[in-house]
Short mmCIF file of C-alpha atoms and ligand atoms in Angstrom, two decimals:
data_model
loop_
_atom_site.label_atom_id
_atom_site.label_comp_id
_atom_site.label_asym_id
_atom_site.label_seq_id
_atom_site.Cartn_x
_atom_site.Cartn_y
_atom_site.Cartn_z
CA MET A 1 -5.56 4.06 -14.61
CA THR A 2 -8.56 6.36 -14.96
CA GLU A 3 -10.42 3.36 -16.91
CA GLU A 4 -10.02 0.92 -14.06
CA ILE A 5 -11.72 3.15 -11.33
CA ASP A 6 -15.49 2.92 -11.16
CA TRP A 7 -16.22 6.42 -11.22
CA ASP A 8 -20.14 5.98 -11.17
CA ALA A 9 -19.60 4.21 -7.87
CA LEU A 10 -17.60 6.88 -6.28
CA ARG A 11 -19.92 9.49 -7.65
CA ALA A 12 -22.79 7.55 -6.05
CA ALA A 13 -20.92 7.53 -2.82
CA ALA A 14 -20.23 11.26 -3.09
CA ASN A 15 -23.87 11.94 -3.57
CA ALA A 16 -25.08 9.70 -0.92
CA ALA A 17 -22.52 11.41 1.65
CA MET A 18 -23.59 14.94 0.34
CA ALA A 19 -27.38 14.04 1.47
CA LYS A 20 -26.13 13.83 5.06
CA ALA A 21 -24.25 17.19 5.14
CA TYR A 22 -25.11 19.62 7.97
CA VAL A 23 -25.29 23.12 6.44
CA PRO A 24 -27.65 25.38 8.28
CA TYR A 25 -25.53 28.48 7.50
CA SER A 26 -24.56 28.14 3.75
CA LYS A 27 -27.16 25.67 2.66
CA PHE A 28 -24.15 24.47 0.44
CA ARG A 29 -24.22 20.74 0.71
CA VAL A 30 -20.92 18.90 -0.40
CA GLY A 31 -20.11 15.24 -0.38
CA ALA A 32 -16.86 13.81 -1.15
CA ALA A 33 -15.61 9.96 -1.91
CA ALA A 34 -12.14 8.30 -2.59
CA LEU A 35 -11.15 4.86 -3.44
CA THR A 36 -8.24 3.57 -1.26
CA GLU A 37 -5.45 1.56 -2.38
CA ASP A 38 -7.09 -1.74 -1.00
CA GLY A 39 -10.37 -1.09 -2.53
CA ARG A 40 -12.52 0.71 0.03
CA ILE A 41 -14.67 3.59 -0.81
CA VAL A 42 -14.55 6.24 2.02
CA SER A 43 -16.61 9.28 1.83
CA GLY A 44 -17.68 12.47 3.85
CA CYS A 45 -19.89 15.30 3.99
CA ASN A 46 -19.51 19.02 5.10
CA VAL A 47 -20.34 19.56 8.63
CA GLU A 48 -20.71 23.38 9.68
CA ASN A 49 -20.69 25.23 12.87
CA ALA A 50 -22.11 28.29 14.36
CA SER A 51 -18.68 29.69 14.52
CA TYR A 52 -18.40 29.70 10.84
CA GLY A 53 -14.76 29.39 10.48
CA LEU A 54 -14.73 25.91 12.24
CA THR A 55 -16.75 24.40 9.39
CA LEU A 56 -15.50 21.00 8.42
CA CYS A 57 -15.23 20.62 4.82
CA ALA A 58 -16.49 17.20 3.19
CA GLU A 59 -12.94 16.07 2.59
CA CYS A 60 -12.18 16.50 6.57
CA SER A 61 -14.74 13.99 7.36
CA LEU A 62 -13.51 11.87 4.51
CA VAL A 63 -10.06 11.75 5.94
CA SER A 64 -11.45 10.70 9.29
CA ALA A 65 -13.56 8.01 7.59
CA LEU A 66 -10.22 6.79 6.10
CA PHE A 67 -8.62 6.45 9.38
CA MET A 68 -11.48 5.13 11.18
CA THR A 69 -11.65 2.18 8.44
CA GLY A 70 -8.09 1.14 8.38
CA GLY A 71 -6.24 4.06 6.92
CA GLY A 72 -4.03 3.55 3.71
CA ARG A 73 -3.73 5.81 0.70
CA LEU A 74 -6.02 7.21 -1.61
CA VAL A 75 -5.93 6.56 -5.41
CA ALA A 76 -9.02 8.45 -6.87
CA PHE A 77 -11.31 11.29 -5.68
CA THR A 78 -14.58 12.92 -6.53
CA CYS A 79 -16.64 15.73 -5.07
CA VAL A 80 -19.94 16.97 -5.54
CA ASP A 81 -22.30 19.93 -4.73
CA GLY A 82 -25.90 19.89 -3.71
CA HIS A 83 -26.83 19.20 -7.34
CA GLY A 84 -24.47 16.42 -7.75
CA ASN A 85 -22.25 18.45 -10.01
CA ILE A 86 -18.66 17.98 -9.82
CA LEU A 87 -17.11 20.56 -7.42
CA MET A 88 -13.37 21.32 -6.98
CA PRO A 89 -11.85 20.68 -3.64
CA CYS A 90 -10.75 24.20 -1.86
CA GLY A 91 -7.19 24.80 -1.59
CA ARG A 92 -6.92 23.81 2.04
CA CYS A 93 -8.68 20.36 1.28
CA ARG A 94 -6.30 19.57 -1.80
CA GLN A 95 -3.37 19.90 0.94
CA LEU A 96 -5.33 17.43 3.13
CA LEU A 97 -5.79 14.99 0.04
CA PHE A 98 -2.17 15.57 -0.74
CA GLU A 99 -1.12 14.26 2.74
CA HIS A 100 -2.88 10.90 2.41
CA SER A 101 -2.56 10.35 -1.70
CA THR A 102 -0.81 7.82 -3.62
CA LYS A 103 1.75 9.10 -6.15
CA GLY A 104 -0.42 9.82 -9.20
CA MET A 105 -3.96 9.85 -7.37
CA ILE A 106 -6.56 11.08 -9.70
CA LEU A 107 -9.18 13.49 -9.13
CA GLU A 108 -12.37 14.22 -11.04
CA THR A 109 -12.37 17.76 -11.60
CA VAL A 110 -14.75 20.59 -13.28
CA SER A 111 -12.00 20.62 -16.13
CA GLY A 112 -11.55 16.62 -16.39
CA PHE A 113 -9.45 14.18 -14.71
CA LYS A 114 -6.26 15.39 -13.27
CA THR A 115 -3.53 14.15 -10.88
CA ILE A 116 -2.94 15.33 -7.46
CA ASP A 117 0.09 17.00 -8.87
CA GLU A 118 -1.86 19.01 -11.13
CA VAL A 119 -4.08 20.33 -8.58
CA ILE A 120 -1.62 21.23 -6.19
CA PRO A 121 1.84 21.73 -7.79
CA ASP A 122 5.08 21.48 -5.72
CA ALA A 123 3.27 20.85 -2.76
CA PHE A 124 4.50 21.23 0.79
CA GLY A 125 4.16 17.77 2.35
CA PRO A 126 5.63 15.28 4.79
CA ARG A 127 9.15 15.16 2.77
CA ASP A 128 9.59 18.55 3.30
CA LEU A 129 9.67 17.95 7.16
CA GLU A 130 12.82 15.70 6.76
CA GLU A 131 16.07 17.33 7.72
CA ARG A 132 17.44 19.57 5.03
CA LYS A 133 20.97 19.35 3.77
N1 LIG B 201 -16.95 22.92 1.31
C1 LIG B 201 -16.42 21.69 1.34
O1 LIG B 201 -17.10 20.94 2.07
N2 LIG B 201 -15.26 21.15 0.63
C2 LIG B 201 -14.91 22.08 -0.40
O2 LIG B 201 -13.60 21.78 -1.05
C3 LIG B 201 -15.29 23.49 -0.50
C4 LIG B 201 -16.14 23.89 0.42
C5 LIG B 201 -18.15 23.56 1.97
C6 LIG B 201 -17.61 24.18 3.16
C7 LIG B 201 -19.05 24.91 3.51
O3 LIG B 201 -19.65 24.24 4.40
C8 LIG B 201 -19.63 25.14 2.17
O4 LIG B 201 -18.87 24.36 1.29
C9 LIG B 201 -19.54 26.48 1.61
O5 LIG B 201 -18.26 27.17 1.57
#
């Protein structure tokens, strides 16, 4: 599965997104990119705010791009910092990605390729909202 994914193209998209980041406060650029089930590449950059806590992570704009370009689920994901080095998505963004992931979605991480379940084990998700017996 990992072999079928064009990780170079994904990383290039993440780097292109990173260049568009709005980071006047942290100066810490982030770019994220993901492959959708139907073969699109969606990407996003972080967009900060004078009210610091309102900062949008790169993954937030990626998820918006996902829906603005037709929705669907993510099969592969990568994220880079301002130097193009692989960056781990923050905890909140792992939850965001989980919501829109395919089962077994692969993430390129600082410690190699991992599945979504490995980076957010036993995640709370849409199925937990179903009525419990
Ligand atoms: N950031 C992201 O965009 N994604 C992450 O997963 C980690 C953190 C951003 C938020 C903020 O603009 C900057 O990195 C420093 O925390």
